mmCIF file of C-alpha atoms and ligand atoms in Angstrom:
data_model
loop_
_atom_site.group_PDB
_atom_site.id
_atom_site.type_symbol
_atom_site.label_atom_id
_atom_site.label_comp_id
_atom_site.label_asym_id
_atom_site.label_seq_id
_atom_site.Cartn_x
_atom_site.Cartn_y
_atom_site.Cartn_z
ATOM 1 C CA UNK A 43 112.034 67.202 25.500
ATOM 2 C CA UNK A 44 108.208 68.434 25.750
ATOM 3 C CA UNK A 45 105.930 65.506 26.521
ATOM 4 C CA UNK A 46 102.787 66.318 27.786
ATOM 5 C CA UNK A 47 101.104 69.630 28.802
ATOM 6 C CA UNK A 48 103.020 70.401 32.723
ATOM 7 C CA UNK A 49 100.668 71.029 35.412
ATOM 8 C CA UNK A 50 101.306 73.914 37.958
ATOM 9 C CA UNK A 51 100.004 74.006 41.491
ATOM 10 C CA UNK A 52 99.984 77.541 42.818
ATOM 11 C CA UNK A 53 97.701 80.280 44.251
ATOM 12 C CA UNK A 54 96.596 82.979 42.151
ATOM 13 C CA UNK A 55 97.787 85.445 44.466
ATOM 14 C CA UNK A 56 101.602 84.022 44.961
ATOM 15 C CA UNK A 57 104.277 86.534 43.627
ATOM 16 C CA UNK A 58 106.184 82.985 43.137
ATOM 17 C CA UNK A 59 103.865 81.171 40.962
ATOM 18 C CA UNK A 60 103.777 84.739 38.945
ATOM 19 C CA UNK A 61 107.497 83.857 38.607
ATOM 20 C CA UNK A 62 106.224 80.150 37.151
ATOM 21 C CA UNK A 63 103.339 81.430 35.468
ATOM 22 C CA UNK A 64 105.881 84.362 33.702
ATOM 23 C CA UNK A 65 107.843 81.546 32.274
ATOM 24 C CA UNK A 66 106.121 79.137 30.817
ATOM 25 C CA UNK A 67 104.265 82.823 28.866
ATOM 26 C CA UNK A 68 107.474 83.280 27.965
ATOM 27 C CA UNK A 69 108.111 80.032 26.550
ATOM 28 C CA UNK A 70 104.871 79.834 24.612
ATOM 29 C CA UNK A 71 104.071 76.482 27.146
ATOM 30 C CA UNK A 72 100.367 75.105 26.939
ATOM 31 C CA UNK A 73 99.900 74.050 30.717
ATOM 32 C CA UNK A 74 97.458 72.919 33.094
ATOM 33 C CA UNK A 75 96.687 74.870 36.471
ATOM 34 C CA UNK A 76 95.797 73.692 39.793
ATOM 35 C CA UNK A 77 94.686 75.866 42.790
ATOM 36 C CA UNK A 78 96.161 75.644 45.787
ATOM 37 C CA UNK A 79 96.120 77.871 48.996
ATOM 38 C CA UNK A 80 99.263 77.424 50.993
ATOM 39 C CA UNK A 81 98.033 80.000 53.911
ATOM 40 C CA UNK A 82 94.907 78.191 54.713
ATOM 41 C CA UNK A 83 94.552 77.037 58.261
ATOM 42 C CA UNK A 84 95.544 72.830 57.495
ATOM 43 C CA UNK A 85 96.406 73.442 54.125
ATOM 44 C CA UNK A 86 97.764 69.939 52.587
ATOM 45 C CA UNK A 87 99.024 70.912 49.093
ATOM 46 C CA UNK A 88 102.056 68.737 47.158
ATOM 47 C CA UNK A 89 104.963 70.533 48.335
ATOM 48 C CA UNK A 90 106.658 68.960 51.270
ATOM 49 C CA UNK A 91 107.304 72.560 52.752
ATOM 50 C CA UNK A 92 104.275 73.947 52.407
ATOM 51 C CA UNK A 93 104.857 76.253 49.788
ATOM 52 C CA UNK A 94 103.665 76.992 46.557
ATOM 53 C CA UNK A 95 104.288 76.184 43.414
ATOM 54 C CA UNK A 96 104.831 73.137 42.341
ATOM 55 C CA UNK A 97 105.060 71.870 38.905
ATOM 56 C CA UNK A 98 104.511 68.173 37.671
ATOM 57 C CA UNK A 99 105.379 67.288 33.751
ATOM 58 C CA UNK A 100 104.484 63.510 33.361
ATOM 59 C CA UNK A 101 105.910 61.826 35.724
ATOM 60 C CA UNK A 102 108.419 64.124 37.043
ATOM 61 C CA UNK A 103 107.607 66.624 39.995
ATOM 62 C CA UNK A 104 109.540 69.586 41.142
ATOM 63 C CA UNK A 105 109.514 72.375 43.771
ATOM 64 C CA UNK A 106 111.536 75.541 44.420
ATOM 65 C CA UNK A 107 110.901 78.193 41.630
ATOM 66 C CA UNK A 108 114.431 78.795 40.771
ATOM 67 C CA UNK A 109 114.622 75.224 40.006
ATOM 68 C CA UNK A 110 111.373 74.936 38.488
ATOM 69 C CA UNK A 111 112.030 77.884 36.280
ATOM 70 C CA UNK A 112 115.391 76.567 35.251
ATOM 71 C CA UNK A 113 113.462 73.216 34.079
ATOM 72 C CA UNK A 114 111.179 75.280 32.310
ATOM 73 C CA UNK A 115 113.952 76.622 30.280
ATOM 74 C CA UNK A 116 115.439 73.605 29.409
ATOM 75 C CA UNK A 117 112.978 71.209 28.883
ATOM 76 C CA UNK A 118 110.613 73.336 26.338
ATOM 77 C CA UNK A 119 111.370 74.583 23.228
ATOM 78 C CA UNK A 120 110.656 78.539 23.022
ATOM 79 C CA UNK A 121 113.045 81.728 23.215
ATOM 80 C CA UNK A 122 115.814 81.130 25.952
ATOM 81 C CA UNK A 123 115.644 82.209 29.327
ATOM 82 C CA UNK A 124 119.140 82.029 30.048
ATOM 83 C CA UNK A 125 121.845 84.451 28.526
ATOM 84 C CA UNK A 126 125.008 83.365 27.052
ATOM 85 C CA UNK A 127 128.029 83.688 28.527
ATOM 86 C CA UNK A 128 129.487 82.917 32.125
ATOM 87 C CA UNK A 129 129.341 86.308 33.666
ATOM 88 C CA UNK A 130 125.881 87.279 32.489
ATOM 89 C CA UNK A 131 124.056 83.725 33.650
ATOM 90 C CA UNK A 132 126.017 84.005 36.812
ATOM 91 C CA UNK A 133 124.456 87.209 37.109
ATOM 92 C CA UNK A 134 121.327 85.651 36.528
ATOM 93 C CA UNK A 135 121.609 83.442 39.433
ATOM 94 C CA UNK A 136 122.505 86.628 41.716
ATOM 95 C CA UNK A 137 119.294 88.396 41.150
ATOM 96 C CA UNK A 138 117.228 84.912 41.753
ATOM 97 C CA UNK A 139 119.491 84.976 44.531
ATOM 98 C CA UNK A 140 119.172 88.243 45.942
ATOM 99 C CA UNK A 141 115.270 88.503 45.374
ATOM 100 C CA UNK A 142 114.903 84.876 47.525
ATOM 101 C CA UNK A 143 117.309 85.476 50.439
ATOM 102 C CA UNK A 144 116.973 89.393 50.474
ATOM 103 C CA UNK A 145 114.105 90.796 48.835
ATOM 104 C CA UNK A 146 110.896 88.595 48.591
ATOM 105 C CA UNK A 147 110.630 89.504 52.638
ATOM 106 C CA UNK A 148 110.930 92.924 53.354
ATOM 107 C CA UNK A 149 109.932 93.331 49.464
ATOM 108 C CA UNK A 150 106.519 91.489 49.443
ATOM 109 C CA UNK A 151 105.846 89.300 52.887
ATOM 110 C CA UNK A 152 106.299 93.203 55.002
ATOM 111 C CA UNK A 153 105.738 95.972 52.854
ATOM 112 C CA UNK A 154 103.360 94.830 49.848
ATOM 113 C CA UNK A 155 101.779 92.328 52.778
ATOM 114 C CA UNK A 156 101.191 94.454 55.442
ATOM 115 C CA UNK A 157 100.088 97.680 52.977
ATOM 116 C CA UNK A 158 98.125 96.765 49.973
ATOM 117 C CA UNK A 159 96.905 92.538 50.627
ATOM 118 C CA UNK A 160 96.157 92.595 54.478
ATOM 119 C CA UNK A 161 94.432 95.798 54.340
ATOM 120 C CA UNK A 162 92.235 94.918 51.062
ATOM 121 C CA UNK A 163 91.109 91.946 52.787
ATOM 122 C CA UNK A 164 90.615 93.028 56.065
ATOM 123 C CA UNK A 165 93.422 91.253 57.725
ATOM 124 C CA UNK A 166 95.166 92.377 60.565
ATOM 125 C CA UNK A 167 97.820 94.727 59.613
ATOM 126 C CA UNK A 168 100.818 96.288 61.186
ATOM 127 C CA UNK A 169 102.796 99.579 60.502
ATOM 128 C CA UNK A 170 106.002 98.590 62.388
ATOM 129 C CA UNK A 171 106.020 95.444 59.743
ATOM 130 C CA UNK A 172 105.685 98.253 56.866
ATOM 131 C CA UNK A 173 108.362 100.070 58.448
ATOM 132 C CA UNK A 174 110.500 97.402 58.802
ATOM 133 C CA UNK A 175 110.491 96.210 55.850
ATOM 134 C CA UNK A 176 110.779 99.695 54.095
ATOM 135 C CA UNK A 177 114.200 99.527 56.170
ATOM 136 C CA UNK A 178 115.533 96.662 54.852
ATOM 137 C CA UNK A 179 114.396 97.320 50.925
ATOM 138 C CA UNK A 180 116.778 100.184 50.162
ATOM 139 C CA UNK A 181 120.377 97.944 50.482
ATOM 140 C CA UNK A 182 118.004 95.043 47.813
ATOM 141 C CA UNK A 183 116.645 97.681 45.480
ATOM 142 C CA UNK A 184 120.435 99.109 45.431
ATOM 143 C CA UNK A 185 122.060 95.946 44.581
ATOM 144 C CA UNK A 186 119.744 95.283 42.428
ATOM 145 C CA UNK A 187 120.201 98.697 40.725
ATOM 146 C CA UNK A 188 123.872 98.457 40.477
ATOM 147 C CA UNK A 189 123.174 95.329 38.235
ATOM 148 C CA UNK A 190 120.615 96.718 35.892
ATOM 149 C CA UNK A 191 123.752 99.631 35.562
ATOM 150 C CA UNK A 192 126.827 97.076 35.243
ATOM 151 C CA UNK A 193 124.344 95.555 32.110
ATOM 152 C CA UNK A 194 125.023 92.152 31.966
ATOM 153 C CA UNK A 195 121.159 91.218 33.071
ATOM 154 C CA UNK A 196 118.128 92.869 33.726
ATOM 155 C CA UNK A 197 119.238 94.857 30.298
ATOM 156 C CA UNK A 198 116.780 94.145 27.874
ATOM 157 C CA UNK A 199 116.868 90.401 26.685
ATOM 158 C CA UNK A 200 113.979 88.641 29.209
ATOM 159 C CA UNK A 201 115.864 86.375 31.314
ATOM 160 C CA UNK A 202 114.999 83.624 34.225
ATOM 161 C CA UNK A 203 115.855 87.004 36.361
ATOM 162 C CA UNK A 204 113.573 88.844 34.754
ATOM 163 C CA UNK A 205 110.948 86.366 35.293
ATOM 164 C CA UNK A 206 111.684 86.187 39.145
ATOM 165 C CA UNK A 207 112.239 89.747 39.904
ATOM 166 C CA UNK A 208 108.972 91.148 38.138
ATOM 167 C CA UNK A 209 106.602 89.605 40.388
ATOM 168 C CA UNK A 210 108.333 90.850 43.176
ATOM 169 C CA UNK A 211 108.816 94.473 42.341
ATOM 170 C CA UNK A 212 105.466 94.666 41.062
ATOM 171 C CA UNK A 213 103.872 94.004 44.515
ATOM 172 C CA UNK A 214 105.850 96.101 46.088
ATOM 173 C CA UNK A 215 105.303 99.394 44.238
ATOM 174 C CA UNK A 216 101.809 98.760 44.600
ATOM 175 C CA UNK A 217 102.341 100.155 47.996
ATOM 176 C CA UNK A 218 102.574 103.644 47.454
ATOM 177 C CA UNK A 219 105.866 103.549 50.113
ATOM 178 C CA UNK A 220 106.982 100.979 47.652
ATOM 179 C CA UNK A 221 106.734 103.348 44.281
ATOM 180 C CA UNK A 222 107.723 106.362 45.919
ATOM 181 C CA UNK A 223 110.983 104.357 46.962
ATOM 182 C CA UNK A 224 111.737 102.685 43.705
ATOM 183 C CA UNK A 225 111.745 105.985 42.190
ATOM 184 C CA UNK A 226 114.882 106.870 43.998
ATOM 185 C CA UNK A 227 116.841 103.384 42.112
ATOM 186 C CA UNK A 228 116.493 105.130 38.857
ATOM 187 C CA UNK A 229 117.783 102.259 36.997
ATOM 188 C CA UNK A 230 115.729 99.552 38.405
ATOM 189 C CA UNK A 231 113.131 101.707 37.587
ATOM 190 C CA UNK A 232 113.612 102.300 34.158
ATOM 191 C CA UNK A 233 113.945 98.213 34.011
ATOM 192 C CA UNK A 234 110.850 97.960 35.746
ATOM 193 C CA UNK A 235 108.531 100.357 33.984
ATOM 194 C CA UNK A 236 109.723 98.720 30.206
ATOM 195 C CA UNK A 237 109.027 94.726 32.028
ATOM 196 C CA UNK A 238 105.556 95.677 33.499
ATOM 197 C CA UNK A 239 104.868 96.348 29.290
ATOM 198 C CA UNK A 240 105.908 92.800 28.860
ATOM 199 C CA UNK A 241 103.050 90.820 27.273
ATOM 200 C CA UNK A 242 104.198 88.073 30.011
ATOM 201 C CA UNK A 243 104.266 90.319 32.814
ATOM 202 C CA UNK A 244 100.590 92.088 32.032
ATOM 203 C CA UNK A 245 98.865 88.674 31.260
ATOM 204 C CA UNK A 246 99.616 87.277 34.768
ATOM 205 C CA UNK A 247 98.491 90.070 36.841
ATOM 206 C CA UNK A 248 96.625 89.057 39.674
ATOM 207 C CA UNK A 249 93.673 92.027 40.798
ATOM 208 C CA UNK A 250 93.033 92.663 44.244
ATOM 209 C CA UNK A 251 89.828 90.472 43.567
ATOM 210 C CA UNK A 252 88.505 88.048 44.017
ATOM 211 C CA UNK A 253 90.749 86.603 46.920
ATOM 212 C CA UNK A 254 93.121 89.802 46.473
ATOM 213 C CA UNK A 255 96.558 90.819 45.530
ATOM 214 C CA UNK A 256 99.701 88.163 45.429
ATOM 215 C CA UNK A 257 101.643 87.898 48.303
HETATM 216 N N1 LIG B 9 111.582 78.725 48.335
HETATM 217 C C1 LIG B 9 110.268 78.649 47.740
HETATM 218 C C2 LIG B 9 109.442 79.823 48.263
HETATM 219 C C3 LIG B 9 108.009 79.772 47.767
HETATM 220 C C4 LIG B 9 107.101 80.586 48.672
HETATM 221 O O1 LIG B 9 107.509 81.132 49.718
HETATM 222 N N2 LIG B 9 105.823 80.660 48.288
HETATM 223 C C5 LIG B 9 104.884 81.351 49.114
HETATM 224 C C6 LIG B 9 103.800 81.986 48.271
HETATM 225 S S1 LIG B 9 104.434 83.290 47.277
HETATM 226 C C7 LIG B 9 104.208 80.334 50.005
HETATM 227 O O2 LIG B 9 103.842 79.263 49.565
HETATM 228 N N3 LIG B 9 104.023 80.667 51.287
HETATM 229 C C8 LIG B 9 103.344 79.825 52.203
HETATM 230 C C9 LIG B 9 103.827 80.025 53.602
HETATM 231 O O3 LIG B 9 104.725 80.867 53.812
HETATM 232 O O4 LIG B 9 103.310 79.330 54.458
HETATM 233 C C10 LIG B 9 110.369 78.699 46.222
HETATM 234 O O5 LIG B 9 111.381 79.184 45.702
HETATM 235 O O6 LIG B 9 109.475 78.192 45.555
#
C-alpha cells in the first residue's frame, strides 16, 4: 500500500512528531506537513486528546505515535523498521514502552522543559521540576542501558525504537544536567552519540528558534 502523499499534523517543537517526522526519513516517505500548536491557550487541533501528531493518509486518520509509527512501517515501502524475530520486536515495543510511560516526563516535560525550552523563551521555570525529574531519569536511562547491553535493539539496525527514543534523549542532554547524566549509562551513550549521526536524526532537528526547542 502507498496511495497518496500522508499528511502530518504536529508542532515543530514536539519531541513526538520528531518520532513521526524520524520515520517517514527513514522510510524515504514524500509527505505533507501541517502546523499545529497543541499548548496554545484554546488550541483546537485533530486529535481528540489534544495532542500532537496526527497523521492522515487518504482517507484514513490516526493518532498515538507508537501506532502511527507502526503504520508507517507497514504501509510504505522503504527499509524496515521492525526487526525480525520475536524477542528483538518485543524488545522494540519495551523501549516505545518505557520512553511513553517512564521517560518522555521526567526525560523531556521536567528536565529538558524546565532547563533548556522554558528558559529560552522566557517562560516560567522551576528548579524543583528539574530536580525532580533528574530523580526519576536515572532508573529510565538504566533500563534503557541494560537493553542497548543485552543487544537485541537499540544495536545498530534503526528500528521503530530507535525512531522514538532519539527525540527524547536528544532533548534531554541538551540540558547540561541531562549530558552530564547520560554520560554515566555508558552504553546508551555510545547508542546515542552513533544515532544523533543518523541522516534521519540530524535532518529533523528543531533549533531553539524560531518558537524554540521541542518539548
Ligand atoms: N500519547 C501521545 C503523546 C503525544 C504528546 O504528548 N504530544 C505532546 C507534544 S510532544 C503534546 O501534544 N502535548 C500537548 C499537551 O500536553 O497538552 C502519543 O503517543 O502520540
Amino acid at each position: 500500500m502507498s496511495g497518496p502523499a500522508p499528511i502530518l499534523t504536529g508542532f515543530r517543537q514536539s519531541v513526538y512528531t520528531r518520532v513521526v517526522r524520524i520515520a517517514l526519513a527513514e522510510k524515504g516517505v514524500a509527505h505533507d506537513y501541517e502546523e499545529h500548536d497543541p499548548f496554545a491557550p484554546d488550541a483546537q487541533g485533530p486529535h481528540p486528546f489534544g495532542r500532537v501528531p496526527v497523521l492522515r493518509h487518504g482517507d484514513f486518520r490516526i493518532y498515538e505515535t507508537a501506532a502511527i509509527t507502526d503504520y508507517i512501517d507497514r504501509a510504505f515501502d522503504g527499509p524496515a523498521l521492525m526487526p525480525e524475530g520475536a524477542r528483538p520486536a518485543a524488545r522494540v515495543a519495551q523501549v516505545i514502552g518505557i520512553v511513553d510511560a517512564y521517560g518522555y516526563w521526567p526525560l523531556v516535560r521536567q528536565v529538558y522543559s524546565h532547563a533548556v525550552y522554558r528558559p529560552a523563551l522566557g517562560e516560567p521555570c522551576s528548579s524543583d521540576i528539574i530536580t525532580e525529574g533528574l530523580a526519576s531519569a536515572p532508573r529510565v536511562l538504566c533500563a534503557l542501558d541494560s537493553l542497548v547491553e543485552e543487544g537485541l535493539v537499540l544495536a545498530g539496525g534503526f528500528t521503530r525504537a530507535d525512531c522514538h527514543l532519539a527525540p527524547m534523549i536528544a532533548a534531554f542532554s541538551d540540558a547540561p544536567q541531562g549530558a552530564a547524566m547520560l554520560g554515566d549509562f555508558p552504553r546508551l551513550a555510545a547508542w546515542w552519540a552513533a544515532a544523533r549521526e543518523r541522516p534521519s536524526v540530524m535532518s529533523t532537528q528543531t533549533p531553539l528558534s524560531p518558537g524554540g526547542p521541542g518539548r
